[in-house]
Structures are given as C-alpha cells and as structure tokens.
Coordinates of C-alpha atoms and ligand atoms in Angstrom, one line a residue:
X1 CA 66.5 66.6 63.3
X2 CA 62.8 66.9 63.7
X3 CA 61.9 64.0 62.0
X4 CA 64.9 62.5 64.8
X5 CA 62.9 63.1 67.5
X6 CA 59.5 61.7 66.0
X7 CA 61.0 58.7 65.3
X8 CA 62.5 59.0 69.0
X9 CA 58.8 60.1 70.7
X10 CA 57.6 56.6 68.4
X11 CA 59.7 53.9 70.0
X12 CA 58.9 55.7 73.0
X13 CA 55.2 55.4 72.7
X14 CA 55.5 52.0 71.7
X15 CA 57.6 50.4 74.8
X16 CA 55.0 52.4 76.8
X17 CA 52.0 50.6 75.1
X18 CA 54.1 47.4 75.0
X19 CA 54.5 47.6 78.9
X20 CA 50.9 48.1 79.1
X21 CA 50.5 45.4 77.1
X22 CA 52.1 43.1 79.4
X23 CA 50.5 43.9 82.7
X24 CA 47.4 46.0 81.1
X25 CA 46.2 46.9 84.6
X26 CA 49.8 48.9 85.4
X27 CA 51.4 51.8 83.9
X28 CA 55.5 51.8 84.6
X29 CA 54.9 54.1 87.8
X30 CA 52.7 51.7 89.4
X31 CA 54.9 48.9 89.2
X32 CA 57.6 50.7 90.7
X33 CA 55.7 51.5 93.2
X34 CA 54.7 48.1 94.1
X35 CA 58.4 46.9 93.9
X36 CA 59.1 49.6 96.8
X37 CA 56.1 48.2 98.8
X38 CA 57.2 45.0 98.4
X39 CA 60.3 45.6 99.7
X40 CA 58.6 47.9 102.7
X41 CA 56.1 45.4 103.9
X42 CA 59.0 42.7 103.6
X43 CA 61.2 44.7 106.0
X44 CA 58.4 45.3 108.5
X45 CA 57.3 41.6 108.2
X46 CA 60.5 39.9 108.4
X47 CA 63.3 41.8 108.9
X48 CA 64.5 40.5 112.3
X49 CA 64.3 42.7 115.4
X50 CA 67.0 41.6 117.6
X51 CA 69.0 39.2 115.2
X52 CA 72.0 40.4 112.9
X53 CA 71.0 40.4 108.9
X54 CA 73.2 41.8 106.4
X55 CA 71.5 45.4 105.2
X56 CA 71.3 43.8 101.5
X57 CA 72.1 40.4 99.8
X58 CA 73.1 37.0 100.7
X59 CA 74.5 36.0 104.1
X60 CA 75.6 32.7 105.5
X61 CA 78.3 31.7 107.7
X62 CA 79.8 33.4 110.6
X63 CA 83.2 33.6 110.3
X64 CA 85.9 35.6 112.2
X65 CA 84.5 36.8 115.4
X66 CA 86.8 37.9 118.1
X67 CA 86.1 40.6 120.5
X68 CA 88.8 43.6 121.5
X69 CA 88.9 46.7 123.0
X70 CA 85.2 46.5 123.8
X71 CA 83.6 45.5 120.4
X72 CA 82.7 42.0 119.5
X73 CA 83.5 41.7 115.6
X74 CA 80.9 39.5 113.2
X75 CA 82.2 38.4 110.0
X76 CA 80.1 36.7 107.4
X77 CA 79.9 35.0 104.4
X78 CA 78.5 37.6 102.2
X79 CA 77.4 37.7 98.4
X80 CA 76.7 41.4 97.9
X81 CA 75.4 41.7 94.4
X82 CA 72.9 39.4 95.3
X83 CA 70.6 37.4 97.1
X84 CA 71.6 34.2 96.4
X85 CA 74.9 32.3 97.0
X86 CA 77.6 33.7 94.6
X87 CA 81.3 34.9 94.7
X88 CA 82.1 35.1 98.7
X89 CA 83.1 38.2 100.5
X90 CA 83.6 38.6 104.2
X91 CA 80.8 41.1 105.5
X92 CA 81.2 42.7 108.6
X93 CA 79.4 43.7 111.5
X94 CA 80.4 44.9 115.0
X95 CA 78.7 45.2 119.0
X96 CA 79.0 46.2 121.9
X97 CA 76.7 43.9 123.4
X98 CA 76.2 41.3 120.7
X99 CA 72.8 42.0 120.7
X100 CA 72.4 44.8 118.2
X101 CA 74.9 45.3 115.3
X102 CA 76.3 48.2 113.2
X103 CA 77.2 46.9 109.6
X104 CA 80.8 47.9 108.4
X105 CA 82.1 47.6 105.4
X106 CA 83.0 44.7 103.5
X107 CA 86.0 43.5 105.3
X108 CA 88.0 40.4 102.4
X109 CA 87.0 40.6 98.7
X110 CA 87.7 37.9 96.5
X111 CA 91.0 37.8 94.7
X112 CA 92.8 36.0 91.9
X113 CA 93.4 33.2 94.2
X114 CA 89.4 32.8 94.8
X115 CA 86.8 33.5 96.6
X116 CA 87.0 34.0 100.2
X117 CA 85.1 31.5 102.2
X118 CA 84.5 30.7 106.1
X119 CA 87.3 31.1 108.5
X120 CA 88.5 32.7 111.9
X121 CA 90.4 35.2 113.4
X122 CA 92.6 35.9 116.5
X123 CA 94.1 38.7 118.4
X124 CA 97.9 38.5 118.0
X125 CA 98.8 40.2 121.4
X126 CA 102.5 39.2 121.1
X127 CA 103.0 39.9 117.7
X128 CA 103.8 36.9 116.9
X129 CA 103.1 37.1 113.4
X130 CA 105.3 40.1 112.7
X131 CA 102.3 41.6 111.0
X132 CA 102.4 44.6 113.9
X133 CA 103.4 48.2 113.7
X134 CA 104.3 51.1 115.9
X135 CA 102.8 49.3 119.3
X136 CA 99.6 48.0 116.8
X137 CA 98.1 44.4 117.6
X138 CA 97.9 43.0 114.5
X139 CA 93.9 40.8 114.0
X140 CA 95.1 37.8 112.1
X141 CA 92.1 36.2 109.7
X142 CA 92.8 32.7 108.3
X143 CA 90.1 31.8 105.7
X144 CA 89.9 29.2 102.7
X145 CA 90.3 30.3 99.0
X146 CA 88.1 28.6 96.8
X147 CA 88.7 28.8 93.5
X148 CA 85.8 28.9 91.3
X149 CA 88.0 28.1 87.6
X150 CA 89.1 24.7 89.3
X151 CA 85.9 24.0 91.0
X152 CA 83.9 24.1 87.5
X153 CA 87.2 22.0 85.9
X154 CA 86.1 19.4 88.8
X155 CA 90.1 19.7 89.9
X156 CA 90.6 18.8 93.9
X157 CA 92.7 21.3 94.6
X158 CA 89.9 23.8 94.3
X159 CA 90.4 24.7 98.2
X160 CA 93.6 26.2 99.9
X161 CA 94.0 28.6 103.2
X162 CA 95.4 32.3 102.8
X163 CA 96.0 35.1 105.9
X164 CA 95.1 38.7 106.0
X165 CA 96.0 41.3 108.5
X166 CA 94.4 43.9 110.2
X167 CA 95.8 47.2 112.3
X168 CA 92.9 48.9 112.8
X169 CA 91.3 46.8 114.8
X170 CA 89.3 44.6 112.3
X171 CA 88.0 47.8 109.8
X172 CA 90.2 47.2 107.4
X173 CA 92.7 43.9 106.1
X174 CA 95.7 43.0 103.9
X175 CA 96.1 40.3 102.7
X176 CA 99.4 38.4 103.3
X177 CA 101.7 38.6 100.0
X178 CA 102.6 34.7 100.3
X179 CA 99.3 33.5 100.1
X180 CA 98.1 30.7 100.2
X181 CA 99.7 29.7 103.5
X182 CA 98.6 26.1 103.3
X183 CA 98.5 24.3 100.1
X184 CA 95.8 22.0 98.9
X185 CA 97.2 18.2 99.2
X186 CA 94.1 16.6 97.5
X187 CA 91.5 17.1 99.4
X188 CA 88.6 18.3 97.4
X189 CA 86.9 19.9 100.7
X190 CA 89.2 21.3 102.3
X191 CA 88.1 24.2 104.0
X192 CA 87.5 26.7 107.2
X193 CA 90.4 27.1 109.6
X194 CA 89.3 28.2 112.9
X195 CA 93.0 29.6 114.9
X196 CA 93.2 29.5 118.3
X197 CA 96.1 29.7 121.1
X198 CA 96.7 26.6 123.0
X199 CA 97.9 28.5 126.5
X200 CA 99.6 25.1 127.7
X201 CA 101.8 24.4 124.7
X202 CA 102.2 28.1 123.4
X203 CA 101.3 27.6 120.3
X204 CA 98.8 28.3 117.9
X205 CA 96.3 25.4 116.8
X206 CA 94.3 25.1 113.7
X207 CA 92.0 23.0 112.9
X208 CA 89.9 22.7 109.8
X209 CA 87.6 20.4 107.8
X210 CA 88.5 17.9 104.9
X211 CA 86.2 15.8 103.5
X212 CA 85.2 13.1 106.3
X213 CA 87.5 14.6 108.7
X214 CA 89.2 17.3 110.3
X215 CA 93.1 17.7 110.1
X216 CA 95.0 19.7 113.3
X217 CA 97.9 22.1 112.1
X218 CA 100.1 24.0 114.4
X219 CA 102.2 27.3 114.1
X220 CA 104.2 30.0 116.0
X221 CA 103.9 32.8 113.7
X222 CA 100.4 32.1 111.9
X223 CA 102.5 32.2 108.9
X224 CA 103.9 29.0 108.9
X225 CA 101.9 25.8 109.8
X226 CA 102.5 22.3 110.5
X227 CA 100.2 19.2 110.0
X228 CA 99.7 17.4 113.1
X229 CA 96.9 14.8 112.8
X230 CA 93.8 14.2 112.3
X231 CA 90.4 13.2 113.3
X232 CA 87.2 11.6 112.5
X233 CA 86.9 9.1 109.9
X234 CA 84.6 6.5 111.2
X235 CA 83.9 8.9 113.9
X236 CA 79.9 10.7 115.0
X237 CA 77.8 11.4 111.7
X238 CA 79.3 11.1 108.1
X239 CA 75.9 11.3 106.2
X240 CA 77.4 15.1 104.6
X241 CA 80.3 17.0 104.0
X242 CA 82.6 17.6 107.3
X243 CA 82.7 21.6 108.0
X244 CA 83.3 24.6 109.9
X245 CA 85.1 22.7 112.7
X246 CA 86.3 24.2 116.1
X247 CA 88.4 23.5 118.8
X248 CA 88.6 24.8 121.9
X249 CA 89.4 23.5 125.8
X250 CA 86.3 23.9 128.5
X251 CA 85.8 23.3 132.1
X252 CA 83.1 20.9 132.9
X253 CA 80.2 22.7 135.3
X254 CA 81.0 22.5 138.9
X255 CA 84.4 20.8 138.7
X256 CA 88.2 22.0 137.4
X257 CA 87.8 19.0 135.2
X258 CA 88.7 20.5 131.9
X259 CA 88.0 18.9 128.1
X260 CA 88.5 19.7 124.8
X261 CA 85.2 20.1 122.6
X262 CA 85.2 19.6 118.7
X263 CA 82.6 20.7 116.9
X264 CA 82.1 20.1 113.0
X265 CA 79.1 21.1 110.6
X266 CA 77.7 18.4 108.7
X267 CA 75.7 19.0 105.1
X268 CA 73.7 17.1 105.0
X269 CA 73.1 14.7 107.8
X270 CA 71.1 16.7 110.6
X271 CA 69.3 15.3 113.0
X272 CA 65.5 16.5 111.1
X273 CA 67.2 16.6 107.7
X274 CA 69.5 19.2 105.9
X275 CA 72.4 21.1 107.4
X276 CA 73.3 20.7 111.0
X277 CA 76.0 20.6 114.2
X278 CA 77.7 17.8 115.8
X279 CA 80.6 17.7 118.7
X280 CA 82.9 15.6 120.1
X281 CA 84.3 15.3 123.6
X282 CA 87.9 14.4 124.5
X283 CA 91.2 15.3 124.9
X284 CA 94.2 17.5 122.7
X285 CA 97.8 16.8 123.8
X286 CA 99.0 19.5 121.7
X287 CA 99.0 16.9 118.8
X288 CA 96.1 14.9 118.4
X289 CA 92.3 15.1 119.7
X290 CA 91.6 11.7 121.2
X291 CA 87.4 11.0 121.9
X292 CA 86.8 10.1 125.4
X293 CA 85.8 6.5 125.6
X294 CA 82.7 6.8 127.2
X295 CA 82.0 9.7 124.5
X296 CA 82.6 7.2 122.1
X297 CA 80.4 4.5 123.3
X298 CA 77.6 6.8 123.2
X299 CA 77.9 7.5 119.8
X300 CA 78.6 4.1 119.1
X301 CA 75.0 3.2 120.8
X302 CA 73.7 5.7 118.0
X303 CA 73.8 8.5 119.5
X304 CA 75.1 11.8 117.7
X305 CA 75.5 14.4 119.4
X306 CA 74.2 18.1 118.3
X307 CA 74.7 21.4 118.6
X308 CA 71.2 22.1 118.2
X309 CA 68.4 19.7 117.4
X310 CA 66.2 22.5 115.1
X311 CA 67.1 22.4 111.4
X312 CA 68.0 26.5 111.6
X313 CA 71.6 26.0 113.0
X314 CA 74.7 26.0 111.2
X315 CA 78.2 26.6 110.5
X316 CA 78.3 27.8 114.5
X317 CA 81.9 28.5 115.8
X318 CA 83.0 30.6 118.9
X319 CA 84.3 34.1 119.6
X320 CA 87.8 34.3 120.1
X321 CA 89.7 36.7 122.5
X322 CA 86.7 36.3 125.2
X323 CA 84.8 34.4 127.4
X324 CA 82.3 34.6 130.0
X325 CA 83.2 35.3 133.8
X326 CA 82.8 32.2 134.8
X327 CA 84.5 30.4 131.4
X328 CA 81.7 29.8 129.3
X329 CA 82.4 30.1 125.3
X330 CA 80.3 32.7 123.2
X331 CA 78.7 31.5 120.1
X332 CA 76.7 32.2 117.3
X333 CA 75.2 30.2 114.2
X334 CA 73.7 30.7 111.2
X335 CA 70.1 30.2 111.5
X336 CA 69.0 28.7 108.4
X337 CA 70.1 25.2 106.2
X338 CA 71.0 24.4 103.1
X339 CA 68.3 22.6 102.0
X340 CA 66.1 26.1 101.7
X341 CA 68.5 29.2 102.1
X342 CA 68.9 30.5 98.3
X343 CA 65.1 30.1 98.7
X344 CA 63.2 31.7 102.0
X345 CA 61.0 34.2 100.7
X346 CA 63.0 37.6 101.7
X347 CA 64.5 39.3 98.8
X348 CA 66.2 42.3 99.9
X349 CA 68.5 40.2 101.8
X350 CA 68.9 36.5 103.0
X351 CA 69.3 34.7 106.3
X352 CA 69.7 35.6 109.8
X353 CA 72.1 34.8 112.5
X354 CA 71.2 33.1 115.8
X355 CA 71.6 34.8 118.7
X356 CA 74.7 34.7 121.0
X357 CA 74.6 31.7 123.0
X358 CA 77.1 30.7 125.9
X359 CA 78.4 27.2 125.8
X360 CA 78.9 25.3 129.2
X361 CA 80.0 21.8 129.2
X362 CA 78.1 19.9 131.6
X363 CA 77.6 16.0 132.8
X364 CA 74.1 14.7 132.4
X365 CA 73.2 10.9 132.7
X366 CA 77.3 9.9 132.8
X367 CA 77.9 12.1 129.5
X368 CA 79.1 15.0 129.1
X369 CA 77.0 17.6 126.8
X370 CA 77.0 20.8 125.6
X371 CA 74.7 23.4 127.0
X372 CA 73.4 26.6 125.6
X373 CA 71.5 29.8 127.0
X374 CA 71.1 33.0 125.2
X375 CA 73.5 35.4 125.9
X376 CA 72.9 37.0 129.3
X377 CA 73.0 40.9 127.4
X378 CA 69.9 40.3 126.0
X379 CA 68.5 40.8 129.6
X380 CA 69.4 44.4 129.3
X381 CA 66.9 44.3 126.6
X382 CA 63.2 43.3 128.0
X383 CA 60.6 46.0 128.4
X384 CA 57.1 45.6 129.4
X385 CA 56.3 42.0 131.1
X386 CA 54.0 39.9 131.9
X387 CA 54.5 37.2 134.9
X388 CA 52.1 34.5 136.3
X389 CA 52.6 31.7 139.0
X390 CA 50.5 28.8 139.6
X391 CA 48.8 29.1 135.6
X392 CA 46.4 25.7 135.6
X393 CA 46.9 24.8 131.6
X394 CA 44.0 22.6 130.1
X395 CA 42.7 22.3 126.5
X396 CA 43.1 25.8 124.5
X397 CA 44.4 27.8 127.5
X398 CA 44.9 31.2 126.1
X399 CA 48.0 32.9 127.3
X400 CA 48.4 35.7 125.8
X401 CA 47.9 38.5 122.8
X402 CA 50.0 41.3 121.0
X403 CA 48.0 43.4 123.3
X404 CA 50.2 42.3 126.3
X405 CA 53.6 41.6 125.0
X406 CA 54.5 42.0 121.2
X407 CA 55.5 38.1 120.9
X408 CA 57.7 39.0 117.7
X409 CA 60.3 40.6 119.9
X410 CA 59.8 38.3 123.6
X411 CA 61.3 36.0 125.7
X412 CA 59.6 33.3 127.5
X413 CA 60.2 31.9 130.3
X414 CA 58.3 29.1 132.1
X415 CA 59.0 26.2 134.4
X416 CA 56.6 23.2 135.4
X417 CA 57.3 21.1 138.3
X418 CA 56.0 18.3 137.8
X419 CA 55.7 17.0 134.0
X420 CA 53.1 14.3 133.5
X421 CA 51.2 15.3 130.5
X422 CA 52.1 16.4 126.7
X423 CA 52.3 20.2 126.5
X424 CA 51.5 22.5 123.5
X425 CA 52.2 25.8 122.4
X426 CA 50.8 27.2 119.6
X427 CA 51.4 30.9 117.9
X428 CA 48.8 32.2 116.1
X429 CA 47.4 35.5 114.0
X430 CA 44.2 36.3 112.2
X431 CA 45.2 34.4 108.6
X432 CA 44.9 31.6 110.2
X433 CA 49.1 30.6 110.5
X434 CA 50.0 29.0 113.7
X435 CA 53.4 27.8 114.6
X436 CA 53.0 24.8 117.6
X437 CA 55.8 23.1 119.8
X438 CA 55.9 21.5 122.7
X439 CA 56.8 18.2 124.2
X440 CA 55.3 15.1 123.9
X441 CA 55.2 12.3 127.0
X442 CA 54.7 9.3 124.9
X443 CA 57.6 9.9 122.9
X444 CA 60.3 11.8 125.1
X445 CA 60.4 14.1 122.9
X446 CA 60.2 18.1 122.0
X447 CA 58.9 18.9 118.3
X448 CA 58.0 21.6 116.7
X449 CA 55.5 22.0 113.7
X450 CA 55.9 25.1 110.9
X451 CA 53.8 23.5 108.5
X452 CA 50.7 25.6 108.4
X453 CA 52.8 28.8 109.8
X454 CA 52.9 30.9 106.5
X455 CA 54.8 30.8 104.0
X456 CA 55.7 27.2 103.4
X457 CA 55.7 26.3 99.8
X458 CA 59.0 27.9 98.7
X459 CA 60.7 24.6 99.7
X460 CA 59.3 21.1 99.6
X461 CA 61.8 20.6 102.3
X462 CA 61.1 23.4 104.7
X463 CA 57.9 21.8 106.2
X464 CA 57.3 18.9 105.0
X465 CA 57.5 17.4 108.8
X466 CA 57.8 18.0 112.2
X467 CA 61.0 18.7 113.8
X468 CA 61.5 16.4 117.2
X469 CA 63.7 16.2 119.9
X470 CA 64.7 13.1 122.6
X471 CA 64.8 14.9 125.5
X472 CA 67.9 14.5 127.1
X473 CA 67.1 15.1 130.8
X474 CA 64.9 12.6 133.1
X475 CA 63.6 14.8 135.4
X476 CA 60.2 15.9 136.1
X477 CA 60.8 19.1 136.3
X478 CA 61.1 20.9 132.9
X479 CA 62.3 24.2 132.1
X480 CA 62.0 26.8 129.2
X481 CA 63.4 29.8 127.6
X482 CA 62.2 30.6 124.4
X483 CA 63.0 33.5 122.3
X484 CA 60.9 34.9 119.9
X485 CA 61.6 37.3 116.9
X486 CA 59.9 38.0 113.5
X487 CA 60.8 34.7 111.6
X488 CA 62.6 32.6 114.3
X489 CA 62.2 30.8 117.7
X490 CA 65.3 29.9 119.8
X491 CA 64.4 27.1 122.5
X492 CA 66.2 26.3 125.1
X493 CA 64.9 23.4 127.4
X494 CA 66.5 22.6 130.5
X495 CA 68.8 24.9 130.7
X496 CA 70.1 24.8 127.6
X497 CA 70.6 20.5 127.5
X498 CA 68.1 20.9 124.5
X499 CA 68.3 23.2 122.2
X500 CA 65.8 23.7 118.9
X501 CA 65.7 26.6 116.6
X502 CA 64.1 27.3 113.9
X503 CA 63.0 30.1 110.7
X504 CA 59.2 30.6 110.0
X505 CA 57.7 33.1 108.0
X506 CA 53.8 33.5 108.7
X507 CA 51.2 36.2 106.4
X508 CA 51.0 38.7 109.3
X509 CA 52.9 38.6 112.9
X510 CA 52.0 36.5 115.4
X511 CA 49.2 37.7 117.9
X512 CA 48.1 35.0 120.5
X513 CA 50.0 32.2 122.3
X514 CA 47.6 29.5 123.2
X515 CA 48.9 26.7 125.9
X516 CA 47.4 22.7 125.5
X517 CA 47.8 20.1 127.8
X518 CA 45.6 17.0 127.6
X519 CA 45.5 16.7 130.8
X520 CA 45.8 19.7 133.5
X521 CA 49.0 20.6 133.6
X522 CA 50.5 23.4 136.4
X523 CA 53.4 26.0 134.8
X524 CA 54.6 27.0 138.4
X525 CA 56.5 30.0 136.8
X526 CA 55.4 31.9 133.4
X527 CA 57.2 34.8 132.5
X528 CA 56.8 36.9 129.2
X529 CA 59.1 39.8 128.2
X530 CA 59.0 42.3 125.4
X531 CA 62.5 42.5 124.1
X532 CA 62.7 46.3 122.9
X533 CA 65.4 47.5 120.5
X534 CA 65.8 50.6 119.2
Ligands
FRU1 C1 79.3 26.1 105.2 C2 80.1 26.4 104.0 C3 81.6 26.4 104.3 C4 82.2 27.3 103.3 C5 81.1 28.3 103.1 C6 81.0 28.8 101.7 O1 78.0 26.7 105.1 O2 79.8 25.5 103.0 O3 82.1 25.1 104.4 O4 83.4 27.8 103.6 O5 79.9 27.7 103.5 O6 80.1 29.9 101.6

C-alpha cells in the first residue's frame, strides 16, 4: 500500500517538474491565474456595452425575432461548446427595449435530422397551424436542417426546412413530428426561411435562399407549403452564395405608395470584400416578386444596392409581429463577416449583434432606398452630454476625451451645413491605436480606416484596406449619427441613406476624438452622449 502511494507522490512530482519544465517561470497556480485574467481583462476590454453577445461561445446569425406580449425575442445561431463555428443551436435572448438583453436558454438543439441553422418565426394569432392549446398562441419557428453526414458525403440534399412550436411564448419549443416540412429538391444551398403573413392575400409567405436565388412558398397552416416562384438569377450581385433572404411590404416616406423590399445576404461579394447585404425593390402579387424597372436599371448601371456599406453587417432580417408607429421595420444584423469571425481575438465568446435599426423606404435621386437609424429606445439610454454649436474644425481639432463622455458607450451626433472640405475623425488612446473615418470631397465618398486600431493581425483580411462609401445624397448639407461601443461603430449618414459599420478591437479604450478638416470646416450642431447601461 505504502509503496502505492510512493509511486503515486513520484508521478506526481514528476508532471509537477515537467510543467515547470515547460513554462519554467510558472508553477500550475500561476497559469491559472493568468487564464482567469485573461478572460477578465477580455470582458472589460471588449465585451460590448450596449450590444447583445451570447454569455459564452460562438454566435452568428439572428434568426427568429418576433416580439409579443411586450418582449422582443432574439434567436441566434449559437455553437455552445465552443467558440468557433460548429454544430448549430438556436440561442436565445429576450428585451423589453431591444437595447439590453437577458440570455435564455438554448431555445432548438440539433437533432437526427441536423443541425439547426438560420430561420424565422411568427405569431400564429389564429391558430392557424393547429399547434395551439387551451386559448395558447402557438410561436411558429421555421428553420433549415443541415445535415452534417451528407454535407461531408458532398450529397445536395444536405439542406431541408423543419417547424417547431412554442406555447410559452418562445421559452420553450417542439419540434413538429413530420419534419422536414419542405424537402430538399437539389439544391445544395438551400437554406433560411423567413415566414411572414401577407394581410392582402391571407396567406402565409415564405421565402428563402437557394443557391443564386430565392424561391417564394406559400401556406395556410405553416405545415404545408407550396412553391410559387422564384427570383434572382441574373439579378443584383451573384459574386457569393444567396442567403438569409426577407420579404416584407413597406410604405415609401411621405406617400401611401407601398413596395415590397427583398433583401438577401451575399458571402462573399460585399461591397469592401467578405460577407454583406443587398435588396431589391418591387412588387409581390401574392405569387411572384417582380423588380421595379427603374430599380432594375440601376443595378443594371452597376449599381448594387446594400444594406450597409461597412464589412460588419450580415445575415440582417426583420422582427416579425411589430413595427414602428409610423410603419417602419425593426432590424438587426450580425455585426461581423465571414472572412474573420472564427478568428476576432475574443475567446470567451464570439461576435456581436448590431443594434436595432428601423428601416424606412425612401426616394432619393429617382430611386428608391433603404434607410436606417438606430432604434429610437436607445434614447432612453444617454447620460451625461456634451453639446456645441458653431465648432470651427481645422487641422487636429480636438474634440473631446474620456474625461467628458466615455466614447466606448456614446452617441454622436453632428450636422454641417455647408460641406466643402474632406472631414476626419479620428479615435485615439495612449498605445498609440487610432480608428479614422470621415468623408472624402474628391471622391464622394465616406471611408473608414481600422488598420492601425489594435489588434489587426488576426486576419490578413480584417485591415488590409480602407472601407469606402459613394455617398448617396447630393446635398451640402451632411448629417451624422454615430454610435460608439467597445469594439464597434455604427454610422449613419444622412439620415440613415448611408450606413457603415464596423468591429475594431484597439490595446486599451478609446480616449480622445480628434476632428480634421483641410480646410475650415463649420459643424453647426455637435452633440456627444454617454450611453449608460446598467
Ligand atoms: C449565414 C449562414 C446561413 C446559415 C447559417 C449557418 O451566415 O451561412 O446561411 O443558415 O449561417 O450557421
């Protein structure tokens, strides 16, 4: 026995002194310890302060938000046993404001049919589905199934679409018993149904992505669907896989006019390379979506259109069961890109959302666009501020310092009336990151420039050049709301006609804004808040 536990107390002794062997200036303790600071320093660095990240693990896509009975629901594509891209899971999250976010539990596991990719969900009200009990609304989720087995035996019909039910308001699901609902017909990508009900032709519509295009199904129960048609070959940018499509009818800005909007993810293809958001503008007869001509010619005159012209915008789709007061669409994105994801240097979880944005559709120039503006609850949010009119901006105007506002939880706000010089804004702190953007005369253009703003070399893709922006508006006057978080600025130019966001992730937070202008350029209107969140 005793000669047991010498032996034991050896091998012991040995893995210690091997250990020490391998980092000689660390015992065991030590490195523990380090792994917790790590972690500690990464959560006060980066971890977001008014941006929804999953607690732990890998995040991307939104997927099933609808709100009801006064909470807005967040779904997400969600690897939890790691912090990379693995076996999908639906995470879950819910608000009350869509500002700040209480994680649930894991909502849709995979199965024997797959894993559980992106897709949508809508409140049955009716009943339609059946799914219902004792007076309960039943949530309807459609999602895809992907099935890893095929997927490695390169089959095509990896992909098909399955159902699950909820009757507690979105806590807790079933999944329907005749899964898969739609069968795969060949399509090797063929993937993310977003649901919604078409009010004029009482029906439900779905649309989702395959391949180069996006095929329209229609249903009554949400059990059964119909293929209609489809759209998009040949069609807007087809330089990446087609995915994450919505559909959804909106009023054009200061008319009754109404159109249908299409939007469709495209990896790759985006505008300044990797992952990124196009739409189309038309018509749905209940049938078919139809691009308006004039929509068409623009594209045709190589023009694609884009959710958002920052590479940190993806997989977007809307809320279902809501809207604003005066009809504008709530939406949200995942802000990061495929180039990078599996690699941004957080490890105790990856990837943030974008804020909530509301969607108008207005017309600009003879077009119609899509505009974006931050969700109007994060208003609710600003604390201390700091506001200046008439702010003369020359060569190296400082702005600003943490002192003031803390710019990694702000919102700014500026106007200039009359544009007619290039102007800069640059972040910096005292390693010596900056983060600049701005817009540039010479080339119409908005840009911003990460490459020296921290951490950069995880990626050869993640800085290797400047993002830019055509402006879209001809005026003189130019507007701004940016918001500012940890790792991620949200721009919104014009009211919303330009949109650019994108991740950063610098050595220390940001402490000083700094305004350039070659020549002297007037900001009318500055405003700076301090977003607080508890
Ligand atoms: C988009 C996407 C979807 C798919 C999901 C898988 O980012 O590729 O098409 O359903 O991610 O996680």
């Amino acid at each position: 026995m005793s000669s047991l536990k010498n032996i034991t107390s050896l091998i012991l002794i040995l893995i210690a002194v091997l250990n020490c062997k391998e980092n000689p200036e660390k015992n065991t303790d030590e490195m523990n310890t380090d792994k917790v600071n790590v972690a500690s320093s990464e959560e006060s660095l980066y971890r977001p302060n008014f941006h929804f990240t999953p607690k732990k693990n890998w995040m991307n896509d939104p997927n099933g938000m609808f709100y009801y009975n006064n909470y807005y629901h967040l779904y997400f594509q969600h690897y939890p046993d790691d912090n990379v891209w693995g076996p999908m899971h639906w995470g879950h999250a819910t608000s009350t404001d869509m500002v700040t976010w209480k994680e649930q539990p894991i909502a849709l596991y995979p199965d024997e049919l797959g894993y559980i990719f992106s897709g949508s969900a809508v409140v049955d009200i009716d009943n339609t589905s059946g799914f219902g009990k004792d007076g309960k609304v039943p949530i309807v989720a459609m999602f895809t199934y992907h099935d890893p087995k095929k997927a490695e035996a390169k089959k095509t019909d990896v992909e098909s679409q399955g159902i699950a039910f909820s009757l507690d308001e979105g806590l807790t699901w079933t999944k329907y018993e005749d899964n898969p609902v739609i069968k795969n017909a060949g399509d090797r990508d063929f993937r993310d149904p977003k649901v919604m009900w078409d009010t004029e032709r009482r029906q439900w519509v779905m649309v989702l992505a395959a391949g180069q295009k996006t095929i329209f199904y229609s249903s009554t129960n949400l059990k059964d669907w119909k293929r209609l048609s489809a759209f998009g070959e040949g069609i807007g940018n087809h330089n990446g896989v087609w995915e994450c499509p919505d559909l959804f009818p909106l009023t054009v800005q200061g008319t009754n006019e109404q159109k249908w909007v299409l939007l469709v993810s495209i990896n790759p293809g985006g505008p300044n390379g990797g992952s990124a958001t196009q739409y189309f503008i038309g018509d749905f007869d209940g049938t078919q979506f139809s691009i308006d001509p004039e929509f068409e010619k623009a594209i045709n005159n190589n023009h694609d259109f884009w959710v958002d012209l920052g590479k940190d915008n993806y997989a977007g789709v809307t809320w279902s069961n809501i809207e604003t007061s005066d009809g504008a669409k709530l939406f949200m994105g995942w802000m990061s890109n495929w180039q990078y994801a599996n690699q941004v240097p957080t490890e105790s979880w990856r990837s943030a959302m974008t804020v909530a944005r509301e969607m108008r559709l207005v017309k600009e120039g003879g077009t119609h666009r899509l505009a974006f503006v931050p969700t109007e609850k994060i208003k609710g949010y600003r604390g201390k501020k700091f506001k200046e009119s008439e702010i003369v901006v020359k060569e190296d105007t400082k702005i600003i310092d943490s002192e003031n506002v803390d710019l990694s939880s702000a919102e700014i706000i500026f106007n200039v009336s009359e544009l007619n010089s290039d102007l800069n804004f640059t972040l910096s702190n005292s390693q010596g990151d900056e983060l600049s953007f701005g817009y540039t005369i010479a080339d119409k253009s908005f840009y911003i420039d990460r490459s020296n703003s921290g951490k950069t070399d995880f990626s050869k893709d993640f800085a290797n050049k400047k993002s830019t922006a055509v402006r879209i508006s001809d005026s003189s006057n130019l507007s701004g709301r940016i918001l500012l978080d940890k790792t991620s600025i949200e721009m919104f130019f014009d009211n919303g006609l330009n949109v650019i966001t994108e991740v950063f992730f610098p050595n220390s937070p940001f402490e000083k804004l700094i305004l350039d202008s070659e020549k002297e350029t007037t900001l009318d209107h500055l405003e700076i808040h301090e977003l607080i969140i508890n």
